[in-house]
PDB file of C-alpha atoms in Angstrom:
ATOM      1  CA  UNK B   1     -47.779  19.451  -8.681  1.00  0.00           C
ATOM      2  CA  UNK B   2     -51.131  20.467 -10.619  1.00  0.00           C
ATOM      3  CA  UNK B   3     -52.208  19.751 -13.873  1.00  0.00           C
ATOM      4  CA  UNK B   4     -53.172  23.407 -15.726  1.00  0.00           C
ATOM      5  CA  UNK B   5     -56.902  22.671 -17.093  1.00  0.00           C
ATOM      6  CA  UNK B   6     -56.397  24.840 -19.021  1.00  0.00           C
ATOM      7  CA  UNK B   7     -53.557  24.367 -21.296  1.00  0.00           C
ATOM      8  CA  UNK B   8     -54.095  26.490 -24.378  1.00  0.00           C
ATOM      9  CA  UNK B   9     -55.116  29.879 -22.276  1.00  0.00           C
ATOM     10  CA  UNK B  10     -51.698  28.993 -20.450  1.00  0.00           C
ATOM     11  CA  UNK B  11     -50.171  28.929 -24.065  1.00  0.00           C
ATOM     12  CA  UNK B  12     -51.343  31.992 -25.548  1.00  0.00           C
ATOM     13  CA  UNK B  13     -52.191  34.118 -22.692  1.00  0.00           C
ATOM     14  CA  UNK B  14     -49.318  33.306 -20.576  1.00  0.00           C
ATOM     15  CA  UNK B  15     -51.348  33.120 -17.543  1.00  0.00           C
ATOM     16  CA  UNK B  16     -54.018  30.505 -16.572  1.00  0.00           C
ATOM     17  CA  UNK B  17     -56.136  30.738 -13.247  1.00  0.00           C
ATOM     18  CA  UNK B  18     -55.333  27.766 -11.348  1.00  0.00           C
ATOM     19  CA  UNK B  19     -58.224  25.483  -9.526  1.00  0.00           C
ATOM     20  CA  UNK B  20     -57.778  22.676  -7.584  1.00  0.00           C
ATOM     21  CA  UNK B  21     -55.115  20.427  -8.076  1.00  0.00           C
ATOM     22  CA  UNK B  22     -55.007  17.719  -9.885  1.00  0.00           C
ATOM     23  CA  UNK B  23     -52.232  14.745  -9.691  1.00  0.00           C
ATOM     24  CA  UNK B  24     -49.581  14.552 -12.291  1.00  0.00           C
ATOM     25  CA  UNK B  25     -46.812  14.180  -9.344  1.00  0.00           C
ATOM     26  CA  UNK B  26     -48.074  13.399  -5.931  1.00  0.00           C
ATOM     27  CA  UNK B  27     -50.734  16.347  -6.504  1.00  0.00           C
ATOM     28  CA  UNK B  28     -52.118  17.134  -3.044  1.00  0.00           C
ATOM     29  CA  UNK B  29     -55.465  17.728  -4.072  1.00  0.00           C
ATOM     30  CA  UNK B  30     -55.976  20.889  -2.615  1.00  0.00           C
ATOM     31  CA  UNK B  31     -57.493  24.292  -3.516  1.00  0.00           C
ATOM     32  CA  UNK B  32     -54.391  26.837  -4.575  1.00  0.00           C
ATOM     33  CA  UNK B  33     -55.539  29.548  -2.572  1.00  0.00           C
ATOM     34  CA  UNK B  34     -52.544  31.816  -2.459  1.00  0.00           C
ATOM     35  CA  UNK B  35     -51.681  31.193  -6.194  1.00  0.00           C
ATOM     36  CA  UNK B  36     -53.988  32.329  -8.403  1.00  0.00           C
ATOM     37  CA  UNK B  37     -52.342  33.118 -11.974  1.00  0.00           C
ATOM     38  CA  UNK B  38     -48.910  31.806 -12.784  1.00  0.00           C
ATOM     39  CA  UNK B  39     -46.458  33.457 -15.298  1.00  0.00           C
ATOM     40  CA  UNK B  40     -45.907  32.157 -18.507  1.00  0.00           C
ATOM     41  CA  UNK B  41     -42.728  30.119 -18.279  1.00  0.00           C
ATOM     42  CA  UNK B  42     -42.718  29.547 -14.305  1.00  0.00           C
ATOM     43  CA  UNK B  43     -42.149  25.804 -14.194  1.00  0.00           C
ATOM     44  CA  UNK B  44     -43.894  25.467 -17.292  1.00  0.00           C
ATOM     45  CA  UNK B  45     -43.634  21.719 -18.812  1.00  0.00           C
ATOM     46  CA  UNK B  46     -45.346  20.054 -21.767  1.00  0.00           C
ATOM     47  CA  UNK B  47     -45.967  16.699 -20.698  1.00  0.00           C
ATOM     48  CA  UNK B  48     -45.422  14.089 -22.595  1.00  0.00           C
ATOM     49  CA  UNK B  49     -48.429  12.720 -25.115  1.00  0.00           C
ATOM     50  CA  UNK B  50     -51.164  15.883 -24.364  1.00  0.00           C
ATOM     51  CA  UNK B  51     -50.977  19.474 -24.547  1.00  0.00           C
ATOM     52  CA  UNK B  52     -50.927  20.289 -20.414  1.00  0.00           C
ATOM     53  CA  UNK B  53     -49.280  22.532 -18.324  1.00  0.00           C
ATOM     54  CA  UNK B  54     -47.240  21.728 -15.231  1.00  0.00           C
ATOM     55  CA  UNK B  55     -46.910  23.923 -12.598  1.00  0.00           C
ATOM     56  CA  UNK B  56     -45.882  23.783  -8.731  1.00  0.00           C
ATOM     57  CA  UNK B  57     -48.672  23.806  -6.521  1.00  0.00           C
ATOM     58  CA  UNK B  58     -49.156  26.502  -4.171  1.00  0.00           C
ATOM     59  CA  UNK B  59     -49.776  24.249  -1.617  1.00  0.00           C
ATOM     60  CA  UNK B  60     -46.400  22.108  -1.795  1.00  0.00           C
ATOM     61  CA  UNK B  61     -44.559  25.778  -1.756  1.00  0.00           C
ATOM     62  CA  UNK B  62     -45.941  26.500   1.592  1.00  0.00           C
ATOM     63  CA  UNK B  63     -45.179  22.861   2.964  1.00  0.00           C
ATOM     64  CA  UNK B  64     -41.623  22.719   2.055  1.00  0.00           C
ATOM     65  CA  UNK B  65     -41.306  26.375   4.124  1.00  0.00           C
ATOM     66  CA  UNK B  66     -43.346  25.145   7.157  1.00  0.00           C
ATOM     67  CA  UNK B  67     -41.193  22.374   7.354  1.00  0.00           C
ATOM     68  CA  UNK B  68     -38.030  24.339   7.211  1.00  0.00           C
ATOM     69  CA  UNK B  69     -38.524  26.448   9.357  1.00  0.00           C
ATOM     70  CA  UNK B  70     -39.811  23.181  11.760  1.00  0.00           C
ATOM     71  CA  UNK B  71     -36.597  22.363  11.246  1.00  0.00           C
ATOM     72  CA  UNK B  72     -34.907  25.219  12.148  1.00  0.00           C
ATOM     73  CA  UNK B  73     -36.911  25.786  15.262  1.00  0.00           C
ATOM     74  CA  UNK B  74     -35.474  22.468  16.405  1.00  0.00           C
ATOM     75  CA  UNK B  75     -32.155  22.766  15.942  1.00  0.00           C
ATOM     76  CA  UNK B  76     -32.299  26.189  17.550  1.00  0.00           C
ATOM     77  CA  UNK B  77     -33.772  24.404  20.546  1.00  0.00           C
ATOM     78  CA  UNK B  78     -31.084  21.951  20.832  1.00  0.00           C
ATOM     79  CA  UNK B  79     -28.886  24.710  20.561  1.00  0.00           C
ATOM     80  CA  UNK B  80     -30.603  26.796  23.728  1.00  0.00           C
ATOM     81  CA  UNK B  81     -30.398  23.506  25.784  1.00  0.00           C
ATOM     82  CA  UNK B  82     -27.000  22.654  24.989  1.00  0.00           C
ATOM     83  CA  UNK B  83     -26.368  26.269  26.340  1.00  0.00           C
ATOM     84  CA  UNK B  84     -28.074  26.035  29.406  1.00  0.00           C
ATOM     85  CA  UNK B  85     -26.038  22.702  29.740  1.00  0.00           C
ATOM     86  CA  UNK B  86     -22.688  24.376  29.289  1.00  0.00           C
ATOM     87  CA  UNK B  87     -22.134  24.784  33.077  1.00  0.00           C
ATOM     88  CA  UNK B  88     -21.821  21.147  33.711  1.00  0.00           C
ATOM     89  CA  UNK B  89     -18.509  20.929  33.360  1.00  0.00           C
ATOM     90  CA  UNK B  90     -16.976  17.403  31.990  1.00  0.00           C
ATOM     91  CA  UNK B  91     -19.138  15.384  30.141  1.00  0.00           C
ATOM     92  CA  UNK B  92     -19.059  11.500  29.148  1.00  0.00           C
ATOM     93  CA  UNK B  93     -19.925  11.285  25.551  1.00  0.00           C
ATOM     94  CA  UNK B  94     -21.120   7.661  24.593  1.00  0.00           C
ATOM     95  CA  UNK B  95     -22.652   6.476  21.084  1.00  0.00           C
ATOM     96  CA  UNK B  96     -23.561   2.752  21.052  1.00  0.00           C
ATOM     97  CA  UNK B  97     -23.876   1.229  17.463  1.00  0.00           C
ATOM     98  CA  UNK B  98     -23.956  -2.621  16.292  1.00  0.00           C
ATOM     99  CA  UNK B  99     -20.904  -4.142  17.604  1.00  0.00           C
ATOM    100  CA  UNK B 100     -18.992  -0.822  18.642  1.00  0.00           C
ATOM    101  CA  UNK B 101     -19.490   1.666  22.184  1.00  0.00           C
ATOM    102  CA  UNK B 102     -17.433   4.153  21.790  1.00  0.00           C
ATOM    103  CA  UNK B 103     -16.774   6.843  24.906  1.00  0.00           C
ATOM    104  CA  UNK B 104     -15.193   9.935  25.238  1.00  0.00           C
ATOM    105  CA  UNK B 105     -14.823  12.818  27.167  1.00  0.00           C
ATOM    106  CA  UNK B 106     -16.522  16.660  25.811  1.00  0.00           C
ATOM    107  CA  UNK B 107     -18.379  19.176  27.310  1.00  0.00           C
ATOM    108  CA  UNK B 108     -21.108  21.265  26.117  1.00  0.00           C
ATOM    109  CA  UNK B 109     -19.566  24.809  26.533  1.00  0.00           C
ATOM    110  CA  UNK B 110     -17.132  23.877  23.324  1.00  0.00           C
ATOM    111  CA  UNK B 111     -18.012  25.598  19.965  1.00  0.00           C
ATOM    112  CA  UNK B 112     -21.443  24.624  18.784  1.00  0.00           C
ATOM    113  CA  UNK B 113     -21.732  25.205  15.029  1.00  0.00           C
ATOM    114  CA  UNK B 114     -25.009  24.823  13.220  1.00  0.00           C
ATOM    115  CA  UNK B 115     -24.073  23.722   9.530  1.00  0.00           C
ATOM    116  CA  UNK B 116     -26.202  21.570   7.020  1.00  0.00           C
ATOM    117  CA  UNK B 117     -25.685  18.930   4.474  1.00  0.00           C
ATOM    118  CA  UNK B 118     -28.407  17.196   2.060  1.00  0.00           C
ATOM    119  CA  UNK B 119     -28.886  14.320   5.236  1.00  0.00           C
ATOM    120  CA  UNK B 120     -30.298  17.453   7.166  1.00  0.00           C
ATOM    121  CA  UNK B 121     -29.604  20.101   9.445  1.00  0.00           C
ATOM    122  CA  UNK B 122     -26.879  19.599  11.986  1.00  0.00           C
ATOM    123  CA  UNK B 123     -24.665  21.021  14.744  1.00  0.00           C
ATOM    124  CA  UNK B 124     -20.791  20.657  15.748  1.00  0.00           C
ATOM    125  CA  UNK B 125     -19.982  20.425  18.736  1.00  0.00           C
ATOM    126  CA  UNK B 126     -16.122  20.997  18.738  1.00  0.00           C
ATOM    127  CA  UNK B 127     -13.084  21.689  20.996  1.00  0.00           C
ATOM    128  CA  UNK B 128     -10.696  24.919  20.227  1.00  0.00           C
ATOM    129  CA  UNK B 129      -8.473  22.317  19.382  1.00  0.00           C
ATOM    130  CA  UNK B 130     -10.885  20.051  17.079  1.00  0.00           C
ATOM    131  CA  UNK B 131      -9.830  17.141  19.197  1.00  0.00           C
ATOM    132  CA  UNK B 132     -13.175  16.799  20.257  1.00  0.00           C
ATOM    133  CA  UNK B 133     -15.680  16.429  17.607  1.00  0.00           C
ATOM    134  CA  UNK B 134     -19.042  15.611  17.716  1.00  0.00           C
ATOM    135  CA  UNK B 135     -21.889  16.550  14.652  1.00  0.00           C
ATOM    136  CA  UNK B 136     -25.624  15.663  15.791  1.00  0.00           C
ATOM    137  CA  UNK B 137     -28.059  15.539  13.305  1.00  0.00           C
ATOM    138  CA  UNK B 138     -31.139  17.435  14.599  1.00  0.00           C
ATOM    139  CA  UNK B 139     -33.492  16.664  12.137  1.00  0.00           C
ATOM    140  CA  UNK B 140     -33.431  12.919  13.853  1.00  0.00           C
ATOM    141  CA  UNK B 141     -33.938  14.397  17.407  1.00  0.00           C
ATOM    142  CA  UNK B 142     -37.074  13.871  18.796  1.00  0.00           C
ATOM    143  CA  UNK B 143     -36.499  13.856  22.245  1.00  0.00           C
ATOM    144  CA  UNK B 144     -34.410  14.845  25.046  1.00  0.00           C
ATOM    145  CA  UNK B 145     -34.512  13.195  28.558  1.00  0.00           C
ATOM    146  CA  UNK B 146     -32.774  14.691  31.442  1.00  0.00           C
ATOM    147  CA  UNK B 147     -32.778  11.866  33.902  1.00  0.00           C
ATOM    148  CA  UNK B 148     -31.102  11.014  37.599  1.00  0.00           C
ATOM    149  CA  UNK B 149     -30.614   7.123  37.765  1.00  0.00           C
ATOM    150  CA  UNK B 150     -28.818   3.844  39.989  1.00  0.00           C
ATOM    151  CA  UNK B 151     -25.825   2.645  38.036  1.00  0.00           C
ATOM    152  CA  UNK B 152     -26.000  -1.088  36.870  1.00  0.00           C
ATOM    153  CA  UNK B 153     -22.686  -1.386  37.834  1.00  0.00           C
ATOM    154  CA  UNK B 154     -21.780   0.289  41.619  1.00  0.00           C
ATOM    155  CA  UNK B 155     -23.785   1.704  43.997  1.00  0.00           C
ATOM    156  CA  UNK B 156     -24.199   5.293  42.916  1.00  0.00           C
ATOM    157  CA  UNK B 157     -26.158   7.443  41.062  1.00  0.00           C
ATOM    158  CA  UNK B 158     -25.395   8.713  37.241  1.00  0.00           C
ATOM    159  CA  UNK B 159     -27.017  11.730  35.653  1.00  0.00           C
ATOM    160  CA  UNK B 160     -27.834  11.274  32.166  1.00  0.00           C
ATOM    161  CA  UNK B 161     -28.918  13.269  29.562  1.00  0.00           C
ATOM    162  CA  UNK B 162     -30.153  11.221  25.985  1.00  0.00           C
ATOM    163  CA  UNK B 163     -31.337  12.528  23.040  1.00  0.00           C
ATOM    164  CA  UNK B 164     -33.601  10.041  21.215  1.00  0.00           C
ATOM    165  CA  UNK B 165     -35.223   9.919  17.851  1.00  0.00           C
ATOM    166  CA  UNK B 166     -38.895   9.716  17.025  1.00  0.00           C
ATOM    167  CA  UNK B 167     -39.223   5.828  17.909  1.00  0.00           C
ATOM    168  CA  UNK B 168     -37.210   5.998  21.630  1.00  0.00           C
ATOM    169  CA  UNK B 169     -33.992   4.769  20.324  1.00  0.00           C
ATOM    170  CA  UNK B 170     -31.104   6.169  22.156  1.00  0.00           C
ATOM    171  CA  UNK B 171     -29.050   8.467  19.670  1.00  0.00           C
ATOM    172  CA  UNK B 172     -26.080   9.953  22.013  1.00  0.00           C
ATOM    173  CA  UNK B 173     -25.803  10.020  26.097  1.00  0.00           C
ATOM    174  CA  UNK B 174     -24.231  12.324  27.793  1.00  0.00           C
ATOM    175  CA  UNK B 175     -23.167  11.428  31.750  1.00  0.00           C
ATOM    176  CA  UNK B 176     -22.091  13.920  34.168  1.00  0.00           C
ATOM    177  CA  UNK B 177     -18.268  13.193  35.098  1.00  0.00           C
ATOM    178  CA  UNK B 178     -17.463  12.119  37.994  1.00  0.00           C
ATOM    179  CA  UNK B 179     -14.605  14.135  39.875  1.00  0.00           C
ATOM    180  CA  UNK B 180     -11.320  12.236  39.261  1.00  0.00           C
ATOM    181  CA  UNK B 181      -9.679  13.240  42.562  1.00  0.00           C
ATOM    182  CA  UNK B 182     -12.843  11.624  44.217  1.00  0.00           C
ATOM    183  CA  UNK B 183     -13.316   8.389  42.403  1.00  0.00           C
ATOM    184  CA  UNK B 184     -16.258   6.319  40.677  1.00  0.00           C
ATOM    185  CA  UNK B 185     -19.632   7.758  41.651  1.00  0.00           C
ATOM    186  CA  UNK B 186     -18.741  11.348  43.291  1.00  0.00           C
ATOM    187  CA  UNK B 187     -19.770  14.068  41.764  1.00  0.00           C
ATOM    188  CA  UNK B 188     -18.797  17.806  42.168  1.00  0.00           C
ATOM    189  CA  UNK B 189     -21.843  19.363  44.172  1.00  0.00           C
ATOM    190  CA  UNK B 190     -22.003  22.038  41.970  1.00  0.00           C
ATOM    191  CA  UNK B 191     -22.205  20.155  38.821  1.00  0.00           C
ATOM    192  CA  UNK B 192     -25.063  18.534  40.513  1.00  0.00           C
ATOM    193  CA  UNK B 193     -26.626  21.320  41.782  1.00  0.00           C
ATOM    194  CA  UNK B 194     -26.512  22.710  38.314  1.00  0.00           C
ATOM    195  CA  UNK B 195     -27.767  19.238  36.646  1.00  0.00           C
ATOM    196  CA  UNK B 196     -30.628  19.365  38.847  1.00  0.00           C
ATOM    197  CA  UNK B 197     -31.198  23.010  37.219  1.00  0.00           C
ATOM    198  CA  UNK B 198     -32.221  21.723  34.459  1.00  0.00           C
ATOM    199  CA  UNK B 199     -34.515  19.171  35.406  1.00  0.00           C
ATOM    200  CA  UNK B 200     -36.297  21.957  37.294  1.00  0.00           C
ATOM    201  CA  UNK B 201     -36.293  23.762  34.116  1.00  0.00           C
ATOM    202  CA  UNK B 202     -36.977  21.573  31.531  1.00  0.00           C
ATOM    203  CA  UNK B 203     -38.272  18.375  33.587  1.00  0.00           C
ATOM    204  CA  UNK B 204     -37.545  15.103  32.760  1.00  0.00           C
ATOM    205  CA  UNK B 205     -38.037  15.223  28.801  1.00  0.00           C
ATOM    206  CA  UNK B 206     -38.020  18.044  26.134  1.00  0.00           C
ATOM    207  CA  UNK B 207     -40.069  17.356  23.239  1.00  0.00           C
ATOM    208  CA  UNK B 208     -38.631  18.930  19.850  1.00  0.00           C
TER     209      UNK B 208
END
């Protein structure tokens, strides 16, 4: 926000040229460069105790579309990967929260819906049945890791791909199924082949 110097031209003339601002709000202190004369009655305030106009600053404008469309580049990025992922086949969905793991079984060629609420942007991925349901928050993605690694529990190998927020913590993992017919640990070849795919495309980590 900027405080008008001027606030009696802004009365009577309607228009004021605007200089640098100057904090009423969290003012950034910048030069308006893009705004130079603002309408009378555009976010026009009288504040309280002194003849002064309030306007938005040209400046904050800008920011608030920059960081939309961020946003929006992310989750369309999540959205390509989870594409390229979509010929894995059966995927182990696992969430781990204070006192609950919870595990199910998805895949990544379901519906994926990009929606938003005021928490931030987000995309469903759902079953054609909606018995599968999963809604990740993109705005707290930072990261995704695409990794090969030894099981803690068995000798065999799991292939893991985690999305993580801005400080490392894990946010969701998603395993590669093993094939049912063949037990613990055995994979299909081709979903292998395929996870492997993506580690030569992407490497081991995708920064958002």
């Amino acid at each position: 926000m900027v405080k008008v110097a001027n606030a009696a031209a802004f009365a009577t003339s309607g228009t004021v040229d605007l200089a640098r601002c100057r904090s009423v709000a969290g003012g950034c202190g910048r030069v308006c460069e893009n705004v130079h004369r603002v309408p009378r009655g555009v976010l026009w305030a009288r504040a309280r105790g002194e003849r002064c106009g309030v306007v938005r600053c040209a400046a904050e404008g800008e920011s608030a579309s920059q960081g939309a469309a961020e946003r929006e580049a992310k989750r369309d990025k999540v959205i390509a990967f989870l594409k390229d992922a979509s010929t894995l086949g059966t995927i182990r969905f696992i969430n781990i929260s204070q006192g609950v793991v919870l595990e199910t079984l998805g895949r990544f060629d379901y519906n994926v819906t990009p929606f938003e609420t005021p928490a931030g942007k987000y995309i469903s991925v759902t079953s054609p049945d909606k018995l599968f349901e999963c809604h990740i928050n993109t705005d707290k993605v930072s990261t995704i890791t695409i990794s090969e690694e030894s099981s803690k529990a068995g000798n065999h190998k799991l292939y893991v791909i985690r999305l993580k927020d801005a400080a490392g913590g894990n946010l969701l993992s998603c395993l590669l199924m093993w094939d049912p017919s063949q037990g613990m640990g055995r994979y299909s070849d081709t979903a292998v082949k395929r996870f492997e795919a993506l580690i030569a495309r992407y490497g081991t980590q995708l920064v958002l």
